[in-house]
Coordinates of C-alpha atoms and ligand atoms in Angstrom, one line a residue:
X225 CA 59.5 140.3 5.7
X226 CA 61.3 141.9 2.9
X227 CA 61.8 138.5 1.0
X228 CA 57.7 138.3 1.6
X229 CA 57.6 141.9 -0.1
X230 CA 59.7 140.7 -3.3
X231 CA 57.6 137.6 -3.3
X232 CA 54.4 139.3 -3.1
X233 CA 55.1 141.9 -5.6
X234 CA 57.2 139.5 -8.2
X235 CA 54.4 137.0 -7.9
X236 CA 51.4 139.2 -8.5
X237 CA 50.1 138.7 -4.8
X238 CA 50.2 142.2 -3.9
X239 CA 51.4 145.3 -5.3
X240 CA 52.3 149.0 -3.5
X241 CA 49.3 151.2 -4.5
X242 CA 49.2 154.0 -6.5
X243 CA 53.2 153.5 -7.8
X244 CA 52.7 155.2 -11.1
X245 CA 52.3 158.8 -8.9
X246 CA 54.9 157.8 -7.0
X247 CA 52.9 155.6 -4.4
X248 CA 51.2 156.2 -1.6
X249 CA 51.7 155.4 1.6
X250 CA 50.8 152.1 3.3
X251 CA 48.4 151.0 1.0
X252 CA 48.3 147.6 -1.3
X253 CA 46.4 146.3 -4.2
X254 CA 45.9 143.1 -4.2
X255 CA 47.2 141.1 -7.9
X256 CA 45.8 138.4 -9.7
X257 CA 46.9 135.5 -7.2
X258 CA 46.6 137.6 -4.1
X259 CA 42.8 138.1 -5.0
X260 CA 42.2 134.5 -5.4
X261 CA 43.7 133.5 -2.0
X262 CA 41.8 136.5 -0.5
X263 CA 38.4 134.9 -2.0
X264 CA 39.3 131.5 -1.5
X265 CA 40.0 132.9 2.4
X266 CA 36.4 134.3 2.8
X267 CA 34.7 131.9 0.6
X268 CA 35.9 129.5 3.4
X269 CA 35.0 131.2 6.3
X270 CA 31.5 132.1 5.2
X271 CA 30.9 128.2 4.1
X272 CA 32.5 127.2 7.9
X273 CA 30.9 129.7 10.1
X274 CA 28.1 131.1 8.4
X275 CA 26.4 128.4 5.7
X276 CA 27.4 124.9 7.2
X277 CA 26.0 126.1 10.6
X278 CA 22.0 126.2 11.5
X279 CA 22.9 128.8 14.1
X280 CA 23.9 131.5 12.0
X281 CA 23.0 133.5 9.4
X282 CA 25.2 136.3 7.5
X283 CA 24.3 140.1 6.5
X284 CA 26.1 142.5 4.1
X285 CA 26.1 146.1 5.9
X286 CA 27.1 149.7 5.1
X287 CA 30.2 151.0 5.6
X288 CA 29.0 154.5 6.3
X289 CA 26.3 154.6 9.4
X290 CA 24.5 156.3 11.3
X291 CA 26.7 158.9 12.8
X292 CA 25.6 158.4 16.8
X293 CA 26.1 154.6 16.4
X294 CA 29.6 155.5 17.1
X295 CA 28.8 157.5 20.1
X296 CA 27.0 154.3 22.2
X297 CA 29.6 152.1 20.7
X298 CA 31.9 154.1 22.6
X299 CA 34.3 154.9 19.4
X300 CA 33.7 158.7 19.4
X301 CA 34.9 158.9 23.0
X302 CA 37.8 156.0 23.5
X303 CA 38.8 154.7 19.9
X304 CA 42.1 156.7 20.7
X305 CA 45.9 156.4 20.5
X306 CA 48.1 158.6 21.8
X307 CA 50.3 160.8 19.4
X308 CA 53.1 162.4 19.9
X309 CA 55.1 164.7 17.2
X310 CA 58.9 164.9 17.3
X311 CA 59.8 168.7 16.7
X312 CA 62.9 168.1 14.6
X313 CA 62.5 165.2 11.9
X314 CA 58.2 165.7 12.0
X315 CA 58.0 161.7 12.8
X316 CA 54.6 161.0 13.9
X317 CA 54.9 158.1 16.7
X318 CA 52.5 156.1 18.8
X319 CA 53.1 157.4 22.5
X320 CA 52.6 153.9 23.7
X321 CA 55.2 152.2 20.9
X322 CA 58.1 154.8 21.7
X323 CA 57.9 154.5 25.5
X324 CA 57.6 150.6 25.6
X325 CA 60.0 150.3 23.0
X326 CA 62.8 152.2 25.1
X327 CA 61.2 151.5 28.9
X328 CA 60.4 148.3 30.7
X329 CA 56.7 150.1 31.1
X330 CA 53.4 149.6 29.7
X331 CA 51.5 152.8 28.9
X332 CA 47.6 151.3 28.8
X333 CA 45.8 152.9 30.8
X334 CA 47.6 155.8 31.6
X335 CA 46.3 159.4 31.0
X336 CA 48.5 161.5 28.1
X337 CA 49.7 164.0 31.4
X338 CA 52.0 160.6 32.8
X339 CA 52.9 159.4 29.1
X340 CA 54.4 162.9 28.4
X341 CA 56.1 162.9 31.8
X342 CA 57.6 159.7 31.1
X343 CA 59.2 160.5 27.6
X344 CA 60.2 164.1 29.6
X345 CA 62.1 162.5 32.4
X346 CA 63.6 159.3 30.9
X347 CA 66.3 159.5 28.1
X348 CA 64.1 158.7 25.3
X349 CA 64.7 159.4 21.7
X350 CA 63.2 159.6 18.6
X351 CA 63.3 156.3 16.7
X352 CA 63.9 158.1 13.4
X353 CA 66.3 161.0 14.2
X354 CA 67.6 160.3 17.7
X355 CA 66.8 163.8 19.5
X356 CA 64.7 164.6 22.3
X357 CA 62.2 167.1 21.2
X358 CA 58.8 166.3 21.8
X359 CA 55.1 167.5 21.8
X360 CA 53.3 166.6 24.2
X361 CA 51.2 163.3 24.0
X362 CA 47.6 163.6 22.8
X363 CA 44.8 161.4 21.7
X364 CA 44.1 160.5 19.0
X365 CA 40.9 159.1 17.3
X366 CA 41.3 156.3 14.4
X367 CA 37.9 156.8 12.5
X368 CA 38.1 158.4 9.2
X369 CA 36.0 161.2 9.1
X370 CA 34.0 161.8 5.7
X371 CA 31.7 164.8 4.7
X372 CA 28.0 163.8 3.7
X373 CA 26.7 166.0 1.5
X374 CA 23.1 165.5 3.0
X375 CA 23.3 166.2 6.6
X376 CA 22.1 164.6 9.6
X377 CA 20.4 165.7 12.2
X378 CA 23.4 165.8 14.7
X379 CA 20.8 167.4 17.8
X380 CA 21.3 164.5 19.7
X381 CA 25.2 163.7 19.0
X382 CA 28.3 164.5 19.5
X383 CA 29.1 164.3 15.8
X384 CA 29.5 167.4 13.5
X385 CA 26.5 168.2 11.4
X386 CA 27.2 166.5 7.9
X387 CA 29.8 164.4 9.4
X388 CA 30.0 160.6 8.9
X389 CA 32.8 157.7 10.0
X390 CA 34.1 155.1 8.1
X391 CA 33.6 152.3 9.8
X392 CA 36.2 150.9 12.6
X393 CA 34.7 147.4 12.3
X394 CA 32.1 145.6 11.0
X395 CA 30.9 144.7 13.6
X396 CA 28.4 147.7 14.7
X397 CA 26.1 147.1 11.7
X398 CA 25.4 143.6 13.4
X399 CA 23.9 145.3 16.6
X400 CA 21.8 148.0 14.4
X401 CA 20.3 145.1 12.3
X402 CA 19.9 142.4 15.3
X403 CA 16.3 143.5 15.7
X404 CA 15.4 142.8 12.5
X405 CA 17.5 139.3 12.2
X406 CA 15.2 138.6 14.9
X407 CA 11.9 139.8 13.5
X408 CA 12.5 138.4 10.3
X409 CA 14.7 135.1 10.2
X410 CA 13.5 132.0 12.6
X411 CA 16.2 132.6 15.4
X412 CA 16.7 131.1 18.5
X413 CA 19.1 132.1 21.4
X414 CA 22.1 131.2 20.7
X415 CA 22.3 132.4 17.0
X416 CA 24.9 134.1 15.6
X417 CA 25.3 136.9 13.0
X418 CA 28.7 136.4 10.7
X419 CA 29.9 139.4 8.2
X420 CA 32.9 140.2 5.6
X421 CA 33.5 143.5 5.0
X422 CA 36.4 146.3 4.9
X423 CA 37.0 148.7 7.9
X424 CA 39.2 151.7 8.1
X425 CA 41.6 153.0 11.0
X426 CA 43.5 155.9 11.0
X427 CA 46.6 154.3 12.7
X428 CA 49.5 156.4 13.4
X429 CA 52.0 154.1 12.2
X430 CA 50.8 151.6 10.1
X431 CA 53.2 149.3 8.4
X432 CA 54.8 145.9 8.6
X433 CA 53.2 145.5 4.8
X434 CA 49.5 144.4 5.0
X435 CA 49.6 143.6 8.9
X436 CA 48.7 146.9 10.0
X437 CA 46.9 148.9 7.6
X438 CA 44.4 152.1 7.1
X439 CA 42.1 150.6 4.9
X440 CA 41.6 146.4 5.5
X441 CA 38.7 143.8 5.8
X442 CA 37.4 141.7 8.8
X443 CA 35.5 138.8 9.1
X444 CA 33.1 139.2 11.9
X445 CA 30.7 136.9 14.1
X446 CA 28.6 138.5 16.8
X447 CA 27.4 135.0 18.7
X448 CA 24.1 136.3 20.6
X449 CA 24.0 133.6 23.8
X450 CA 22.1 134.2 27.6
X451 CA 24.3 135.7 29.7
X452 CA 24.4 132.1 32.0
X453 CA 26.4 130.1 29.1
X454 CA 28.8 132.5 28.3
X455 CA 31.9 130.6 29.7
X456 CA 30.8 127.2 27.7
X457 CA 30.3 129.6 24.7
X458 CA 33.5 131.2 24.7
X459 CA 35.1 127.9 24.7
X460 CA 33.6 127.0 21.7
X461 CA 34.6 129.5 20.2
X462 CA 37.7 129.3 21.1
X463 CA 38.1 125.7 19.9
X464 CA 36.1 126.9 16.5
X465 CA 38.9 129.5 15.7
X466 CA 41.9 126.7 16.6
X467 CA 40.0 124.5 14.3
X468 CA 39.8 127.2 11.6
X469 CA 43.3 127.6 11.4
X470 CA 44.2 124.3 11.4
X471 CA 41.7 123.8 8.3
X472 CA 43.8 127.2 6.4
X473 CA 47.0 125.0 7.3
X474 CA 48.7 127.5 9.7
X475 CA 51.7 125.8 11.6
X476 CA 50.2 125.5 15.5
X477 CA 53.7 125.8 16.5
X478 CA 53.6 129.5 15.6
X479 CA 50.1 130.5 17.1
X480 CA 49.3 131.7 20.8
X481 CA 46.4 132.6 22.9
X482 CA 47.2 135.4 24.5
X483 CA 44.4 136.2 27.8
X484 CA 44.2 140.0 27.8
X485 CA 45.2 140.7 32.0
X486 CA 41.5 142.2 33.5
X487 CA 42.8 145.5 33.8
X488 CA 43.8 145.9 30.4
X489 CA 40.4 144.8 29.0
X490 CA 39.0 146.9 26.6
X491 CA 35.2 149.3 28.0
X492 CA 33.1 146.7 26.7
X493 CA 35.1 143.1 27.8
X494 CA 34.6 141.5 30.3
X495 CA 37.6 138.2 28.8
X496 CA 39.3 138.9 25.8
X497 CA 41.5 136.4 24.3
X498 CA 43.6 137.0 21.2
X499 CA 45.3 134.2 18.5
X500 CA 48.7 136.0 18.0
X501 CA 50.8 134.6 15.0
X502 CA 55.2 133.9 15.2
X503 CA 54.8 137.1 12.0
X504 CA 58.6 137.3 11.1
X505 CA 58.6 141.1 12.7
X506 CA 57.6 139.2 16.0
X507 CA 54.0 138.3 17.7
X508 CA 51.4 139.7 17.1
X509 CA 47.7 139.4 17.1
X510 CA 46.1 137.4 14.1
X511 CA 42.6 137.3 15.5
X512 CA 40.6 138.0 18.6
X513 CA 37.8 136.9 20.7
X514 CA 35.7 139.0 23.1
X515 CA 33.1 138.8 25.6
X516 CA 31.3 141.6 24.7
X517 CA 28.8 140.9 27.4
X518 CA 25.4 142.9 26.6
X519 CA 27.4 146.4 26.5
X520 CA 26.7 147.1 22.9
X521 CA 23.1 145.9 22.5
X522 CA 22.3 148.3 25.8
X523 CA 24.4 151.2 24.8
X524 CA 22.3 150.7 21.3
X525 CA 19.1 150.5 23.0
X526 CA 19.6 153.6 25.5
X527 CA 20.8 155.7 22.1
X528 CA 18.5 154.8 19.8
X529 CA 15.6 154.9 22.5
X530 CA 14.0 151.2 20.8
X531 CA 14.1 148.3 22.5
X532 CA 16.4 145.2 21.3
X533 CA 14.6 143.1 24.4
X534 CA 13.6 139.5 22.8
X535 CA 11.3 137.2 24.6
X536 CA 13.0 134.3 26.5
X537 CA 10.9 131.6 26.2
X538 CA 12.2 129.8 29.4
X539 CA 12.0 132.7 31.6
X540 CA 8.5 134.2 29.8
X541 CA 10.2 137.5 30.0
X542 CA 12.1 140.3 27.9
X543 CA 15.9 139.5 27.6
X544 CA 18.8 141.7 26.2
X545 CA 21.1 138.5 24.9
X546 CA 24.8 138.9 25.8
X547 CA 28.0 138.4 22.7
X548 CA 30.8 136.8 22.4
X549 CA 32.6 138.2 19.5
X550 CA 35.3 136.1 17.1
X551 CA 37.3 138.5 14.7
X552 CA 39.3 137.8 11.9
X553 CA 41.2 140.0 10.1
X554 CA 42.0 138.9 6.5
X555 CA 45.1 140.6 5.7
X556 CA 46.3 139.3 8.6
X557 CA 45.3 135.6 7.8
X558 CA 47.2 136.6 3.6
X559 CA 50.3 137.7 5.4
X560 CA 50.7 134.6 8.0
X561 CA 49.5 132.2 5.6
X562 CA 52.5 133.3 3.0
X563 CA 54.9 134.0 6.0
X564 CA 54.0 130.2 7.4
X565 CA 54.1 128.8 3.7
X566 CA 57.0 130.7 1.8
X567 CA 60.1 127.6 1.4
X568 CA 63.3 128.1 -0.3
X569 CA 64.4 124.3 -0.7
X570 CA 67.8 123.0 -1.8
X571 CA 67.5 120.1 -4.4
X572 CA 69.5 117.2 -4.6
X573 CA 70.7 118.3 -7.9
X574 CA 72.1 121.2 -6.3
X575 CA 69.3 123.6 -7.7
X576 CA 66.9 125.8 -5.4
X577 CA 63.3 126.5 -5.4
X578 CA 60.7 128.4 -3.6
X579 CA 57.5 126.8 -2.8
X580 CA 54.3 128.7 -1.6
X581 CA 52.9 125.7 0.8
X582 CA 49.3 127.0 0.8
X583 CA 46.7 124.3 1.7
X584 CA 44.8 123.4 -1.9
X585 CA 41.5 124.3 0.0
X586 CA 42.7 128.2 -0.5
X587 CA 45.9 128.4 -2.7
X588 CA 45.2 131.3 -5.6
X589 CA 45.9 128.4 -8.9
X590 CA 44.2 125.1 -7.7
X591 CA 45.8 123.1 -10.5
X592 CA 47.4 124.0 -13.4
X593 CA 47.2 122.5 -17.0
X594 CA 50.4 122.1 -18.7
X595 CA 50.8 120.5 -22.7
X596 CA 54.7 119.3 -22.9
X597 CA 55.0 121.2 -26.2
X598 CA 53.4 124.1 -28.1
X599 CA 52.8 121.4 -30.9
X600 CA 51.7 118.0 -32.2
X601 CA 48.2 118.6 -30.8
X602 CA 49.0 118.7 -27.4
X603 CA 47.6 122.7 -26.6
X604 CA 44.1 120.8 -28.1
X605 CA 44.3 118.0 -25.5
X606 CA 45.4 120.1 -22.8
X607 CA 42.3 122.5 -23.3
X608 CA 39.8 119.6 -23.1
X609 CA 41.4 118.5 -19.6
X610 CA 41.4 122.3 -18.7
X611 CA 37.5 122.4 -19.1
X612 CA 37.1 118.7 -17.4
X613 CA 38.8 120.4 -13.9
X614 CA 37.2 124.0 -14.0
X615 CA 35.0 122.7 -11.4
X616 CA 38.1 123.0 -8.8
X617 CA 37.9 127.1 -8.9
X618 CA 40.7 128.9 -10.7
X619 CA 42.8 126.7 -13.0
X620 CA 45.8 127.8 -15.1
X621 CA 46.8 126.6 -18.2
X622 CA 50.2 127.6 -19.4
X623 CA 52.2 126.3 -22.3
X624 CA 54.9 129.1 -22.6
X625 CA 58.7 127.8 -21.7
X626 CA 60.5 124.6 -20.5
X627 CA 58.3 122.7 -18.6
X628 CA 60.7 122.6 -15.6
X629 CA 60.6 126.7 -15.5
X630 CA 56.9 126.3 -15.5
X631 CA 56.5 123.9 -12.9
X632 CA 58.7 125.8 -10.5
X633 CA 56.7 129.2 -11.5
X634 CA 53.6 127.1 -10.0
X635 CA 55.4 126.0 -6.9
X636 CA 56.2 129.5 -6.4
X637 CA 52.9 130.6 -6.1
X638 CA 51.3 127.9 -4.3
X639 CA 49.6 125.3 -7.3
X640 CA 49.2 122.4 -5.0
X641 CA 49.2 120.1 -8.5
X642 CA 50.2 120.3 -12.0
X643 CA 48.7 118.5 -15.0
X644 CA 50.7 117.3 -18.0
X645 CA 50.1 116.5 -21.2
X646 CA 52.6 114.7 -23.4
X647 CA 52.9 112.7 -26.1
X648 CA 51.6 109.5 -25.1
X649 CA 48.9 111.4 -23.6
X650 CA 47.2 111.2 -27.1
X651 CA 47.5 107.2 -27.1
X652 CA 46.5 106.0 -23.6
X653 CA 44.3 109.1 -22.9
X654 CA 46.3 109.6 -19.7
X655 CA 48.2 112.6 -18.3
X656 CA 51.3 112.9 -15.4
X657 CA 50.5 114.9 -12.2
X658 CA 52.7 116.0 -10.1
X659 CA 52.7 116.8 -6.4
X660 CA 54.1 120.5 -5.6
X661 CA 55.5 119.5 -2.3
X662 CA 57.3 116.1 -2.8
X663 CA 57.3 116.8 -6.6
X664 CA 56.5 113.2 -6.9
X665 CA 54.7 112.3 -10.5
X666 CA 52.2 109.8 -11.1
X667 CA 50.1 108.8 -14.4
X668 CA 46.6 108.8 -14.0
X669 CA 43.9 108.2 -16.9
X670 CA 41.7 111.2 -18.1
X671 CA 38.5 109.7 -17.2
X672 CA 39.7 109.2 -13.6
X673 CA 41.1 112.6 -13.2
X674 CA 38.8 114.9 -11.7
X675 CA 37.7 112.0 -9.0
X676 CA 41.3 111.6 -8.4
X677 CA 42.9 115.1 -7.7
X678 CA 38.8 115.6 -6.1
X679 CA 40.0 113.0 -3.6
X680 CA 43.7 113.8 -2.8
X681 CA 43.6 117.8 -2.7
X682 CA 40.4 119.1 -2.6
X683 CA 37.9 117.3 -0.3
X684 CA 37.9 118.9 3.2
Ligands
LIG178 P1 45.9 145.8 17.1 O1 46.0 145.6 18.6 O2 46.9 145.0 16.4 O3 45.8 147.2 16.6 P2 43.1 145.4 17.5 O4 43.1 144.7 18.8 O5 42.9 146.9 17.5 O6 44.5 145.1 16.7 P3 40.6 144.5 16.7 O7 39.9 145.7 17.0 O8 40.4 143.3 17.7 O9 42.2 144.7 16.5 O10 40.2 144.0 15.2 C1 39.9 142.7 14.9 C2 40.9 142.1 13.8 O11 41.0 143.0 12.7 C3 42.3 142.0 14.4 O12 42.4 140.8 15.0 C4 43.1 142.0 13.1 O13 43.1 140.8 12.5 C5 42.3 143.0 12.2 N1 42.9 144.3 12.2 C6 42.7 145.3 13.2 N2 43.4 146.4 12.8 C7 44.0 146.2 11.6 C8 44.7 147.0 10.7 N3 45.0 148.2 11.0 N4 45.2 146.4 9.5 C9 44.9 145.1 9.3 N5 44.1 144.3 10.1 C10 43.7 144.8 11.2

């Protein structure tokens, strides 16, 4: 992980936030490359699951809603960890994480009375300091609480007047606007409603660089099927997501469906399965999928008092649809894609290099344009074949330094395919490419270019 830190910061793929005051904890800005990959990431995933798909359409929601939305999603109540303080260094440790890390026990499920009993009566230690002084465990709700300045009428609510959440998951603002998806767009049972947007959790101990974050961004489908199909549907799904990360390139070896045992399913699940990755600081969940059954549309309906009912044709009667929900996080999808690609490589020449093995479909720098020399006309060339590939996405043109340092600064951050002009370039109108995995070169002509790297890199 630490070489992925270096990597990330050196290579303007993420940076610690806030470091001119010193930095602030646990949060990230993504650089210049970084942003590109994360585009490049949803760009994808909204073409695959949301425009290439009749069954689907995408909406763009709020982060801040209405305050009782989190009361029937159930956040308000059970979005909790438990907490517990040590007394002498002040760490602030997930109940949970301390007593699994030191016992052979698993703490789901059980209330904060047992947890505190068990950290009491077995030798367990803080992590940071080593002593055994402890507060007892308490929950702990993750939503970010935010002050509106006009308030809302909270009659109804458990919410504070003038208090607002910012949002767990995206997924909520699906259910408030399935009613009008319905009422507006021509859609049929089984339809699906994607979305992209950020989400904030107040996690206790956040960390292991972007994988577990306060502030982050999902990639959300609510599926909308009759409750009869949902077994066939999930298994779509399921294949959908394995196919989605075979299509970012992630190494199959290193991903796992993990079936969440029925009594640890979450309130509203009724099968969850999650895509854990191989992350260097062990497995960990990547993505997830959940039947949802109709729990949210019917918590949403008995809140808001309207009904989401839509007329089954088959059965000539009202229906509340039941969901199956894939999630993706996207930080998540960064960090394994640069843990999966990140290769330091001996060469035959004794040298070393680092190669970011992205697939061309999302790396940051889709090809870069490189003249031989700062001189003898060759910038001029270069920039017309610059223009002649802009249609690829982001393409790089560089001409500072020997062109060996430059091609290894594109391997290093992912360029699946570098352009050169030289010399001769000027006479036969043709330029070298050269592969960034097998660093293999070949001469193509100009005019055949574009249809050329079109073909070998970018077509899916
Ligand atoms: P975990 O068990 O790791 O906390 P979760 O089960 O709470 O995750 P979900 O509620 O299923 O996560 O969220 C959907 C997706 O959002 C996850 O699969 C993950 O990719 C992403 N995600 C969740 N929490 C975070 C976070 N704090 N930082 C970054 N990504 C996150």
């Amino acid at each position: 992980m630490d070489q992925i830190v270096s990597f990330c910061k050196r290579r303007g793929f993420a940076y610690p936030g806030s470091a001119i005051y010193g930095g602030f904890a646990n949060s990230y800005t993504y650089g210049p490359y970084g942003t590109e990959l994360k585009k490049n990431i949803k760009d994808l995933w909204w073409d695959t699951f949301v425009r290439q798909r009749e069954d689907m359409v995408g909406i763009d929601g709020d982060i801040l809603l209405h305050p009782r939305t989190w009361k029937a999603s159930g956040h308000l109540d059970s979005f909790n960890d438990q907490l517990v303080d040590c007394k002498n260094c002040k760490a602030r440790l997930r109940a949970d994480h301390l007593v699994e890390g030191q016992l052979d026990i698993e703490c789901e499920g059980l209330a904060d009375e047992d947890v505190t009993k068990l950290i009491e009566e077995n030798d367990i230690k803080c992590p940071k300091c080593g002593k055994k002084d402890f507060t007892p465990v308490r929950k702990f709700n993750l939503m970010f609480e935010t002050q509106m300045a006009k308030t809302h009428s909270a009659s109804s609510g458990q919410a504070a007047d003038g208090v607002a959440y910012l949002r767990p998951e995206t997924a909520q603002a699906i259910f408030l606007e399935f009613k009008n998806i319905v009422d507006t767009m021509r859609v049929k049972l089984p339809f699906g409603i994607g979305q992209i947007g950020k989400a904030f959790r107040n996690e206790i101990t956040p960390g292991n660089f972007i994988f577990r974050r306060l502030e982050f961004e999902q990639m959300e489908i609510e599926y909308f099927i009759e409750e009869k199909d949902w077994k066939s549907q999930f298994d779509a799904w399921q294949k959908a997501m394995q196919q989605w990360c075979k299509s970012i390139g992630l190494d199959s070896d290193k991903l796992h469906d993990y079936e969440h045992p029925e009594e640890k399913l979450s309130h509203y699940s009724k099968r969850t399965v999650d895509i854990e990755y191989d992350f260097p600081f062990g497995r960990s969940e990547l993505y997830g999928l959940a039947y949802r059954t109709d729990f949210d549309l019917s918590q949403h309906e008995q809140f808001s008092k309207q009904t989401l009912r839509i007329h089954d044709e088959q059965k000539g009667e009202k229906i509340l649809p039941h969901v199956i929900e894939p999630t993706f996080g996207v930080d998540r999808t960064i960090l394994a894609l640069l843990c999966d690609g990140y290769t330091e490589e001996k060469l035959d020449d004794g040298s070393e290099r680092v190669v970011m093995k992205l697939s061309p479909l999302i790396a940051p720098v889709k090809v870069a344009v490189l003249p031989l020399l700062k001189k003898d006309g060759l910038p001029e060339k270069a920039r017309e074949v610059f223009t002649l590939l802009q249609h690829f996405g982001n393409i790089e043109y560089d001409e500072g330094g020997s062109i060996g340092k430059r091609y290894r600064r594109q391997d290093e951050i992912g360029t699946p395919v570098c352009v050169t002009v030289d010399h001769d370039s000027l006479e036969d109108e043709s330029v070298t490419i050269r592969d960034r995995d097998n660093m293999q070169q070949e001469r193509v002509k100009i005019s055949e270019l574009a249809k050329k790297l079109g073909k070998k890199y970018f077509s899916q």
